Coordinates of N, CA and C in Angstrom, one line a residue:
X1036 N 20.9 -3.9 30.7 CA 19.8 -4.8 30.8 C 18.5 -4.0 31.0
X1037 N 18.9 -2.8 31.4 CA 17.2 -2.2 32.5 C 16.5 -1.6 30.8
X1038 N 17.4 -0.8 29.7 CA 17.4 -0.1 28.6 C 17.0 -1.0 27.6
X1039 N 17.5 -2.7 27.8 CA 17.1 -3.6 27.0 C 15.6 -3.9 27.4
X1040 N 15.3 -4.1 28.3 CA 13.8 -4.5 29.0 C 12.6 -3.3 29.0
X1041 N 13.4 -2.0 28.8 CA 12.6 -0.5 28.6 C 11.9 -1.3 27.0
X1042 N 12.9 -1.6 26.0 CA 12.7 -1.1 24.8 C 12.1 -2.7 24.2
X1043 N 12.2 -3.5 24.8 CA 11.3 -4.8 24.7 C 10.0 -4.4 24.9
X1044 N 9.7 -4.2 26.2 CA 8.3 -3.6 26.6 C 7.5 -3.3 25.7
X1045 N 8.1 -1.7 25.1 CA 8.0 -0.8 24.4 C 7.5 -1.3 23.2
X1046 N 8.4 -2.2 22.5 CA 8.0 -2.7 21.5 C 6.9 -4.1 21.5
X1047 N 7.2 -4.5 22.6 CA 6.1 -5.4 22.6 C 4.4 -4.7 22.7
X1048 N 4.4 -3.7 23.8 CA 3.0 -3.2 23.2 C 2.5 -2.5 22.0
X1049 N 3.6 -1.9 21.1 CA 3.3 -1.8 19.8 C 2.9 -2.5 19.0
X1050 N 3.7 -3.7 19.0 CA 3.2 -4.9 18.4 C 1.6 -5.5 18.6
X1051 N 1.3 -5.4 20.2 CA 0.2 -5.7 20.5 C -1.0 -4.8 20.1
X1052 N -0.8 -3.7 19.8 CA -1.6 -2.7 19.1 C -1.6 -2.7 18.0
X1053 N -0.7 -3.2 17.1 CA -0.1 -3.2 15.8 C -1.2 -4.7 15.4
X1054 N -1.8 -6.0 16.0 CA -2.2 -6.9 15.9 C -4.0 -6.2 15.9
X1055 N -3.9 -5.5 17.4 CA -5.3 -5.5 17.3 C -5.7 -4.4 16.3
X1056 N -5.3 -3.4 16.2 CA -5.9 -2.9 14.8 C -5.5 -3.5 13.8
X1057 N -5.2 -4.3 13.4 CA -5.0 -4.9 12.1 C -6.2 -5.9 12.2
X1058 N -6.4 -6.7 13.3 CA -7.4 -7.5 13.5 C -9.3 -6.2 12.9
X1059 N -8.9 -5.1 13.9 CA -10.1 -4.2 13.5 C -10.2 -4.1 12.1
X1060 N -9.0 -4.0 11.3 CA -8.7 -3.8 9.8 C -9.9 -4.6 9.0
X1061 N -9.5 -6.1 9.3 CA -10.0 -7.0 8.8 C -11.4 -7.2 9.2
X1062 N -11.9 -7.1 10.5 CA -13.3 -7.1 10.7 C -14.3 -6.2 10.2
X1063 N -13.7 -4.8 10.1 CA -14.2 -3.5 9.0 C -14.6 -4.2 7.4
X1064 N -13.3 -4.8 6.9 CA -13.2 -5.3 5.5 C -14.4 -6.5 5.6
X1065 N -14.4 -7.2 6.4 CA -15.5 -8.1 6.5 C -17.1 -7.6 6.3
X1066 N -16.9 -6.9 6.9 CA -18.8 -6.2 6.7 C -18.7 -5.4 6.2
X1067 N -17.6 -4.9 5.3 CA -18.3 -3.7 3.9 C -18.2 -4.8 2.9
X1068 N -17.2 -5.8 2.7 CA -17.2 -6.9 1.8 C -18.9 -7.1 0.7
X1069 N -19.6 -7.2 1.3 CA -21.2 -7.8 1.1 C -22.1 -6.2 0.2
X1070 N -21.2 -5.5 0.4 CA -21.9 -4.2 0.2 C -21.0 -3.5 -1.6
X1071 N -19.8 -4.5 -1.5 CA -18.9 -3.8 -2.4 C -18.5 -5.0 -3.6
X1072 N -19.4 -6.3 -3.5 CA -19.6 -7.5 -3.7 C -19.7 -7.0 -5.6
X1073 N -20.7 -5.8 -6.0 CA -21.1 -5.4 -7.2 C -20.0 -4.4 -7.7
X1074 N -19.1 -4.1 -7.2 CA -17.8 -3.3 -7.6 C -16.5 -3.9 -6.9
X1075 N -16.2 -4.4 -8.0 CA -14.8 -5.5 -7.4 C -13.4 -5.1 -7.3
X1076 N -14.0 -3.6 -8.2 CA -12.6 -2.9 -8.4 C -12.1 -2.2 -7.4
X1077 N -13.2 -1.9 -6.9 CA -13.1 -1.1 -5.3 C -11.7 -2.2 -4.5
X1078 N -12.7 -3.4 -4.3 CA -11.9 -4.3 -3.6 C -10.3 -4.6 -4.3
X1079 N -10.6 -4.4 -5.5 CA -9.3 -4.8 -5.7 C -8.3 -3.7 -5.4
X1080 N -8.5 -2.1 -5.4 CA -7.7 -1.4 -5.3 C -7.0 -1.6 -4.1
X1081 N -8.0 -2.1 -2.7 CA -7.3 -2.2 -1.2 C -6.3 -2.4 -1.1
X1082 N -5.8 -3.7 -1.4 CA -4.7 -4.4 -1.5 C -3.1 -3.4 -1.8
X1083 N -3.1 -2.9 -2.5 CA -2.3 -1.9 -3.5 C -2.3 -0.9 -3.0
X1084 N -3.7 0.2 -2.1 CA -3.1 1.2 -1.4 C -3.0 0.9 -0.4
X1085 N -3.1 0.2 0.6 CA -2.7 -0.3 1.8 C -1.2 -0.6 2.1
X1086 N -0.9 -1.4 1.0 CA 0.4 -1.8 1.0 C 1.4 -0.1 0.4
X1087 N 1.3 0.3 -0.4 CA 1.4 1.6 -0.5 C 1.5 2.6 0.1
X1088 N 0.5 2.9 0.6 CA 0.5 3.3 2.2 C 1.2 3.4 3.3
X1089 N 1.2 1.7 3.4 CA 1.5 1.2 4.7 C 3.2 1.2 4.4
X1090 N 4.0 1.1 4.1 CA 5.2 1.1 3.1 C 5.6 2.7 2.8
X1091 N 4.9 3.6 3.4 CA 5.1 5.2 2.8 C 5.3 5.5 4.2
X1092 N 4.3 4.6 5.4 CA 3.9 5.3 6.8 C 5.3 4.8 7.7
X1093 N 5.9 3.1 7.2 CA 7.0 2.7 7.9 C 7.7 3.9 7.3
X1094 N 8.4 4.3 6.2 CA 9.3 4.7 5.4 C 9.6 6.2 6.3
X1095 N 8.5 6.8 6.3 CA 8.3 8.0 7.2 C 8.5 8.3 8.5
X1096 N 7.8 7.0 9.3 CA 8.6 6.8 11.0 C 9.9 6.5 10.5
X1097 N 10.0 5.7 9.8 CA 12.1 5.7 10.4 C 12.8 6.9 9.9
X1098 N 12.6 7.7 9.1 CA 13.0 9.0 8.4 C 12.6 10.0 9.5
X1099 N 11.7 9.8 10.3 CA 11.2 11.0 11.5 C 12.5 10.7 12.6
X1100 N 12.1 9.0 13.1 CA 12.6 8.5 14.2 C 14.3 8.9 14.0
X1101 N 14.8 8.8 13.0 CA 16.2 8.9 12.8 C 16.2 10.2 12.7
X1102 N 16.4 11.0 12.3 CA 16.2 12.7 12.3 C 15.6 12.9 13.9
X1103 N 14.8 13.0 14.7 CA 14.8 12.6 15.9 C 15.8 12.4 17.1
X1104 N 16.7 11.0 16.7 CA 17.8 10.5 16.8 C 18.9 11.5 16.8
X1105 N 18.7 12.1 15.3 CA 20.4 13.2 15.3 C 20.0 14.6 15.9
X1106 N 18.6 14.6 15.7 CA 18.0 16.1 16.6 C 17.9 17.0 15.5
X1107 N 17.4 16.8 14.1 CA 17.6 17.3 13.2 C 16.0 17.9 12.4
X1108 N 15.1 18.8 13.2 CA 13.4 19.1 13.4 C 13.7 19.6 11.5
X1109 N 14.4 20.0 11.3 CA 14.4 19.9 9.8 C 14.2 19.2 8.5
X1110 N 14.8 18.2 9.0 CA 14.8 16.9 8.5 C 14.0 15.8 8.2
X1111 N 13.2 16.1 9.7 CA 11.9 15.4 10.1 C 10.7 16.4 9.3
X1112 N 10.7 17.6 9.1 CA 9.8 18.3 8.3 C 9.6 18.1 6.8
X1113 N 11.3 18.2 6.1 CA 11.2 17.6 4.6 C 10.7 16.1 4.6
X1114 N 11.1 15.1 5.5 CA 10.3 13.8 5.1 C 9.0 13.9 5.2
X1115 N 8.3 14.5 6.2 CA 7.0 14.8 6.1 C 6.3 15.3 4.2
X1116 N 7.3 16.5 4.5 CA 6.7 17.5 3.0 C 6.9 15.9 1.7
X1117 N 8.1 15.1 2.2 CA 8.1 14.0 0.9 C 7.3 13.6 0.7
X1118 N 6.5 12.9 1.8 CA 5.5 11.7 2.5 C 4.1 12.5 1.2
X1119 N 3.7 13.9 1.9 CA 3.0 14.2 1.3 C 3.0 14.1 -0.4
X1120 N 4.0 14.4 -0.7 CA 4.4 14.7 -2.6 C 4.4 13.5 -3.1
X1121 N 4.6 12.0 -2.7 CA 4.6 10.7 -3.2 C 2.6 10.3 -2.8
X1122 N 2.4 10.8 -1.6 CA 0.9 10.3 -1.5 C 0.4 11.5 -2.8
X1123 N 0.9 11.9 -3.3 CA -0.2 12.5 -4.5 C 0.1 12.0 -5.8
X1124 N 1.8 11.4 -5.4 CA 1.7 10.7 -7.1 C 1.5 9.4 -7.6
X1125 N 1.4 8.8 -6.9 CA 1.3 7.0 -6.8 C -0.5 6.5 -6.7
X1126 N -1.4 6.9 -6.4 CA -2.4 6.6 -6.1 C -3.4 6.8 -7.6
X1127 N -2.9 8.0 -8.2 CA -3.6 7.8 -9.6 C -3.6 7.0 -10.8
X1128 N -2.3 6.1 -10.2 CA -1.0 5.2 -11.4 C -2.0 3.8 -10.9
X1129 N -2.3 3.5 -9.0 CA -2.7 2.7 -8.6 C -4.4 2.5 -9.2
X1130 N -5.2 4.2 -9.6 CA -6.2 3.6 -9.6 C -6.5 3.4 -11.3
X1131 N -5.6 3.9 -12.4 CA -5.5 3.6 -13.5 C -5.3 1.8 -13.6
X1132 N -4.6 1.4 -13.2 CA -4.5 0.1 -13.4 C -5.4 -0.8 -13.0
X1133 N -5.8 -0.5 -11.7 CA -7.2 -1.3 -11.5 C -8.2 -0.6 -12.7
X1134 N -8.4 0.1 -12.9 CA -9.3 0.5 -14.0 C -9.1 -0.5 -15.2
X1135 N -8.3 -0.6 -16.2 CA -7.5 -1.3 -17.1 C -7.4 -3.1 -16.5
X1136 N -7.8 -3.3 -15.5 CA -7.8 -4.5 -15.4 C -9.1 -5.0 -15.0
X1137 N -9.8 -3.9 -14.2 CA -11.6 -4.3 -13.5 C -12.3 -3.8 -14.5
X1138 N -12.0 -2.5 -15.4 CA -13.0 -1.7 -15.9 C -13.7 -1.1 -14.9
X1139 N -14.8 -0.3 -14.8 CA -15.5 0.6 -14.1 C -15.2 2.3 -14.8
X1140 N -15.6 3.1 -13.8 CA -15.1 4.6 -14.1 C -14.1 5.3 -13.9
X1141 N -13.0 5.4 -14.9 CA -11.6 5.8 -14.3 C -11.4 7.0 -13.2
X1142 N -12.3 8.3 -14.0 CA -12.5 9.1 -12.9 C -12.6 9.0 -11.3
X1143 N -13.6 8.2 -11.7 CA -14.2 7.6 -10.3 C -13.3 6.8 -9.7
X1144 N -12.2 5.6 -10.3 CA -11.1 5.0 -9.4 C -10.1 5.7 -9.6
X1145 N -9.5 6.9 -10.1 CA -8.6 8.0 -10.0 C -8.6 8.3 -8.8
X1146 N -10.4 9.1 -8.8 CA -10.4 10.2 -7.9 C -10.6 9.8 -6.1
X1147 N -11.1 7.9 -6.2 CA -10.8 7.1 -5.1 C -9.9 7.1 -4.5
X1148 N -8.9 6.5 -5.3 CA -7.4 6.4 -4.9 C -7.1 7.8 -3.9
X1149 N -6.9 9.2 -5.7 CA -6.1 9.9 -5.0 C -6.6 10.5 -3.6
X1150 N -8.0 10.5 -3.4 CA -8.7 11.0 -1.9 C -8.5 10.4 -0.7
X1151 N -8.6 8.8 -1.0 CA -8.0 8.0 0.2 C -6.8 8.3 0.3
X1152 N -5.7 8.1 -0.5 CA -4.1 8.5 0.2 C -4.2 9.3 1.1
X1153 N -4.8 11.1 -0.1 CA -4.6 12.3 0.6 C -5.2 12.2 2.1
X1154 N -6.1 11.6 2.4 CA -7.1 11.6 3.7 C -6.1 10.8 4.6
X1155 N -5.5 9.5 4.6 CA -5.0 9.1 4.8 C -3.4 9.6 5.5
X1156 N -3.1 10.3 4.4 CA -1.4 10.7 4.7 C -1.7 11.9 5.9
X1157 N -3.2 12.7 5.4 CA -3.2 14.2 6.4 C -3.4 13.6 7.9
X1158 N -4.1 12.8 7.8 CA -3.9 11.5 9.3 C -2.7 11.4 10.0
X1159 N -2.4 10.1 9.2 CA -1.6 9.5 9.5 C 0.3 10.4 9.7
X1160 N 0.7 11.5 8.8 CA 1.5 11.9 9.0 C 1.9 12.9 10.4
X1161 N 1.0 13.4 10.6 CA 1.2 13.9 12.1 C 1.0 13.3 13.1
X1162 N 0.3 12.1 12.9 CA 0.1 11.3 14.2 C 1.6 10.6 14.2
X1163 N 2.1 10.5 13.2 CA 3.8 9.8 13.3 C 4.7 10.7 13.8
X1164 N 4.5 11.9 13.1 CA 5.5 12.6 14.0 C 5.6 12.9 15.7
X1165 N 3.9 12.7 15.9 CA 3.6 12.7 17.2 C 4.2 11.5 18.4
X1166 N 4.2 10.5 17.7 CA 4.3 9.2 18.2 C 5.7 8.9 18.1
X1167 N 6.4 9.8 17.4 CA 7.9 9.5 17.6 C 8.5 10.5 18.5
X1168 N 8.3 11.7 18.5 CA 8.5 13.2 20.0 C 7.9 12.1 20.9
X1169 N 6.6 11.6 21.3 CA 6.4 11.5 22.4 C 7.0 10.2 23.0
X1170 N 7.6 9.3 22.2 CA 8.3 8.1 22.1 C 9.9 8.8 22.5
X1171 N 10.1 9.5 21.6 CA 11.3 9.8 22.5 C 11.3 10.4 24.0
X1172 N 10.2 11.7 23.8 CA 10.2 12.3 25.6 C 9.8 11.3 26.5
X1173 N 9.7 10.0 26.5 CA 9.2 9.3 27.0 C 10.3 8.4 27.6
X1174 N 11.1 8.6 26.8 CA 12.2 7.6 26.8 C 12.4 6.4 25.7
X1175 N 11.7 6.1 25.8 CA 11.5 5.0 24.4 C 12.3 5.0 23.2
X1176 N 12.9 4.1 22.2 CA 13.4 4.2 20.5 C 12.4 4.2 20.3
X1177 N 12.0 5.5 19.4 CA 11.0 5.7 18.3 C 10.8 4.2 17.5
X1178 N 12.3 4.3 17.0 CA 12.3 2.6 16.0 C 11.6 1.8 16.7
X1179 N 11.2 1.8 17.9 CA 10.5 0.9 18.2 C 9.0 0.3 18.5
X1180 N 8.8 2.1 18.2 CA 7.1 2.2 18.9 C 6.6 2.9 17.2
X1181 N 7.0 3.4 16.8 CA 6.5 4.3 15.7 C 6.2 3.2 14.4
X1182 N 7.0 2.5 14.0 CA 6.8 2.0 12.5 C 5.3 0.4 12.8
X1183 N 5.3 0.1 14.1 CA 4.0 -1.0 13.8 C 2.7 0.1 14.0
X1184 N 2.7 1.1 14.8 CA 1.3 1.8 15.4 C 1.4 2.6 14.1
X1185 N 1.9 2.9 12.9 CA 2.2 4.0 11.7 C 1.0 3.0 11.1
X1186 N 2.0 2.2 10.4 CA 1.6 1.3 9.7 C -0.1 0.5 9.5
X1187 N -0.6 0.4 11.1 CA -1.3 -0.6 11.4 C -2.5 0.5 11.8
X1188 N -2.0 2.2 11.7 CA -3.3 2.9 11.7 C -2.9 3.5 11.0
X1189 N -2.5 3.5 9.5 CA -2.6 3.4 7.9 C -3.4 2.8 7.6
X1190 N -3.3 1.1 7.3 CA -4.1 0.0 7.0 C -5.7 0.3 7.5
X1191 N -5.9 0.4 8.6 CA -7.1 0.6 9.5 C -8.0 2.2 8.5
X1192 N -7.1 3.3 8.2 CA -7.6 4.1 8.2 C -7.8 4.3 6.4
X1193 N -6.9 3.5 5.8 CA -7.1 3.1 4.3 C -8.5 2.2 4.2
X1194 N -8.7 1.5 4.8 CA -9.9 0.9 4.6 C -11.3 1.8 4.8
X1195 N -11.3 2.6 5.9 CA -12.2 3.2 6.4 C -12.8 4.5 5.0
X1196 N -11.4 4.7 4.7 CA -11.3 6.1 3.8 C -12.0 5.8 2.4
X1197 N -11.3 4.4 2.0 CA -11.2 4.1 0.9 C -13.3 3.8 0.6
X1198 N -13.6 2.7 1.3 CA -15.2 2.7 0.7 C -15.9 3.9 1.2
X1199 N -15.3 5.0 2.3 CA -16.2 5.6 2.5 C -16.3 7.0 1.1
X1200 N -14.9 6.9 0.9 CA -15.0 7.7 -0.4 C -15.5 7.3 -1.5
X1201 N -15.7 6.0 -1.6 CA -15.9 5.0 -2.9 C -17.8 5.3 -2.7
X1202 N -18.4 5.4 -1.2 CA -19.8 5.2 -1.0 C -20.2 6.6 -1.6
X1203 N -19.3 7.8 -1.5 CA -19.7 9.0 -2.2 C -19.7 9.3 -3.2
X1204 N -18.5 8.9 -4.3 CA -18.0 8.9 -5.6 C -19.7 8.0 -6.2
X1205 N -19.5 6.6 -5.9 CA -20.6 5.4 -6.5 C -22.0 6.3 -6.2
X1206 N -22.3 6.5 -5.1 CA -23.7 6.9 -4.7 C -24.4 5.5 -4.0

């Protein structure tokens, strides 16, 4: 019961972190909205790398956390090296299609995309591996603390990345 009530906790303030930066997500997206109003493509790409993303960052805590689990620091490094090799091929494919469906400058939503992932994954990938070691020396299931705080400071940090790269690329 004491192990069940550890890892409730545990997971319940994840969750609660996992809400408020998602909540930050959305209030960011709110006040660049007005500014990104004249490039819609921008906006439209969000959606797609976030989920992207955010779906690469779970994928990678449970692949850390589990490797972790069997004690396996090897294991945990090739998912890393994956994490990285998929954040370089999926984001060009993402920003071609928004191109082909918004129009705009492909270059320019190529070179969006692929910059935000990359910014993104060099983030967000060590902060997971961090969050699952210290989740374990802590005591804690990784599974339990690692995939909402991954995920929900992906989202947060895809948005930030994505217009601030977009404000450089556009001018």
């Amino acid at each position: 019961m004491k192990r069940f009530l550890r890892d409730l906790s545990a997971a319940t303030a994840s969750l609660t972190a996992l809400v408020l930066m998602e909540s930050f997500t959305g209030i960011t997206l709110e006040s660049l909205k007005h500014r990104w109003v004249h490039h819609p493509e921008f906006l439209a790409m969000l959606p797609a790398l976030m989920d992207f993303r955010g779906n690469v960052a779970l994928a990678h805590s449970a692949r850390t956390a589990t490797a972790t689990h069997l004690g396996d620091e090897e294991r945990a490094l090739q998912s890393s090296l994956a994490v990285l090799l998929i954040g370089l091929m999926v984001p060009p494919v993402i920003g071609s299609v928004v191109y082909y469906a918004y129009g705009g400058d492909l270059s320019t939503l190529v070179g969006t995309a692929f910059l935000t992932v990359l910014s993104v994954t060099a983030v967000v990938t060590p902060v997971t591996v961090g969050i699952v070691r210290m989740a374990a020396m802590l005591g804690f299931d990784p599974d339990h603390v690692a995939p909402p705080l991954t995920t929900a400071l992906s989202d947060v940090l895809t948005v930030a990345f994505l217009f601030t790269i977009a404000e450089v690329m556009v001018g």
